[in-house]
Amino acid sequence: SASHDQNVVAVMHQLTDMWPVPSNTGRHENYQPLPITEFEEDSRPDHPERNMDSSKTFDDKNERIVFSVDRPAYNHRAFDEAFSYSLPPHLDTLGLVKSKVTHCKCSVNCFLNTFVSLIPILGWIRQYKIKSELLPDIFSGCTVAIMHIPQGMAYAMLANVPPIVGIYMAFFPVLIYLILGTSRHVSLGTFAVVCIMTGKLVDTHSSSGDVSLLTHNGTITEELTPIQVVSAVSLCVGFIQVIMFLFRLGIVSVILSDLLVSGLTTGAAVYVITSQIKHLLGITVGKHKGWGILFYIYIDIFSNIGKSNVATIVVSVITVLILILNNVVLKPLVAKKCHKFPLPIELLVVIVGSVISKYAKLETTYNIKTVGDIPIGLPAPKMPPVYLLKDIILDCIMIAFVAYAITLSMAKIFVKKLKYKIDANQEWFAQGMANIFGSMFSCAPVAASLSRSLIQEKVGGRTQLASLVSCILLLVVLLLIGPFFETLPTCVLAAIITVALKGMLMQVMDLKRVWGRSRMDATLWLAPFLASIFLDIGMGLLISIIYSLVVLVARSQRPYLCKLGKLEGTEVYKDSALFRQAQDVSGVKVVQFNGILHFANLEHFRESLCSLVQMVPNQIIEARKRKTLEANKDLVTSRDVLMNIAVTPTMPHKDKLSVSLNNLSQAPVDVHYIILDLSNMGGIDSAGVDVLLSLVKEFEEIDIFIFIVVPSGPADAMLSACDFYKKLNPQQVYSTLNDALHWAAVRPDEQEEKMKIVYSP
């Protein structure tokens, strides 16, 4: 009524006056609360039930708002009719295709938008702010270029190719990625894990372990150089990544969780450091193939440790100590003085090491192995040996996924921090084309570097223009000063790799952190780590992906069900296992389902529901049948006895038997209704719908009626598509838990009579 609405408005105005406004809110002194619009009376005669009474009061004693709502209790059908619910239009596959074709407009703008999405640089370059972004990008590009030189040369050794290949990898593929990539901050180039996986293929398929061999004589032979193998690997990886783009498989990135990537890269770090021990000690280690090669490598190391080169060990130890001293002491001091320009200690070590080795003649005097010949200029483009692709494709699939996962993980870190968007599917295309282009110039597969990417962002890089600046500086190195590094000892590069991987090894602390939270999550870290060490990196990735899927399935097989109880003095219902004050409603069991109901977890759902309500309908039905048969036998026996004895009017046996038979038709507990709250259901399949209908029928056979609180979204649409609601009485389906509980409050005998009415839509 109008008078009631006016009273409500008066109460709400009173509340506004009573509510204290803090003095430190920063509001203007003349601040006034927004006026409250008076409720308009619903003039539609067909929905008188929509008039609701609501009121609020402020409890000064407890400093809380107390509210109450007076409205009709709706079943699901009445609720939908009252508030004009309508299902979204359902289109089958053919209808969806027709809709896309109908709305497709091949306009110039549509073509340009598609073209820009494939070449993202055309989008962000138009919005580039020269005054505010150019200098930070130049500064960042110079810093990253300095880091590329020692890291590129060092990590190229992991792939068993000449160190100069690492510089090639920092130049050619990066030119393509800055045009096609969507991340503004990742630094593409050499990455330890990808290089070590590539190095295994080089060991397997190359004719020589001499990584100083750069050229091929041009004749057709069965022998392949390391350069030819890495080029073929890069080409194959690029093809795989482009195919992933064409099939729109950017969604597979969700399988590669942070824990999985952490465990995999930690295991790979152990493998990488192990591979550098031979360079640190100056010994020779044989080639090994197959699973568990890590253990064979250590057997060779300990077998040949007596042949170590003392001079090589001294140079390695000095280099490691310098790098550690920089990380612990010098880097923090420099960061305080000049936080935007990190001390390029790796580059300084490379320069000093090259100079000392040249003038002290370390190679000839102390037999310390050096980098060797580094050609001047750019390599001529050359097609990789395509016939090798069929032999390496399985390993290349692993490399393609690892490179993509690492790069995308780094990109997501910057997206989260700097609030811009990337396209996971476009990243497949960008990396794939970068690898295909790089394969023509003797490059191994590339990925984003953790350290370089972080430095590129930290120093101030805003866009991929920083990568262009880096490429320009590296071009100068390739054309002019490459031979300067020919005398650099390989043990210096090995020391740089070992110290740089400390961060990856420290990822083992992730296991300790996660172990205390969830043992299941901890196994997601352990699976790739142990598989990488005991088998190999490729198998580690495969096993970790499979195990990740198994964990997802296992978790979906055990959705959480709980019994809800009412908190005294409130209309709130909470998990009675967690809230000790939650009390069961008389004659009603309320069970809440959380998760997705599908064919794989139906048994768990049924068993959990029966356990929570403390009854199994099928067992009760069978027990009743057995007791009925026993009662009938007792009745027959009693009749036989009565034929031979005198019957008196006061014989009590028949009355007791009658009472016993009547008790068989009653539920074993004082429960009339089960309210199944599906409001937290995320989805359901047709098998789940069948189980819900089966449970409703089974409980009805023992005179217990199930009320359904409907879900929303896809689950509700699926239930409607399967005619689930039409197969139930309207009084069994509700939109909210409170509505269901209010209807359950009707006297059981009256409600049961309503349930017996067969509903036909």
XYZ file of C-alpha atoms in Angstrom, residues 574-582:
9
model
C 25.962 -22.369 6.915
C 27.926 -25.611 6.749
C 27.087 -27.422 9.972
C 30.497 -29.115 9.933
C 32.176 -25.711 10.214
C 29.690 -23.792 12.368
C 28.924 -25.454 15.681
C 25.878 -23.248 16.254
C 24.273 -24.285 12.966
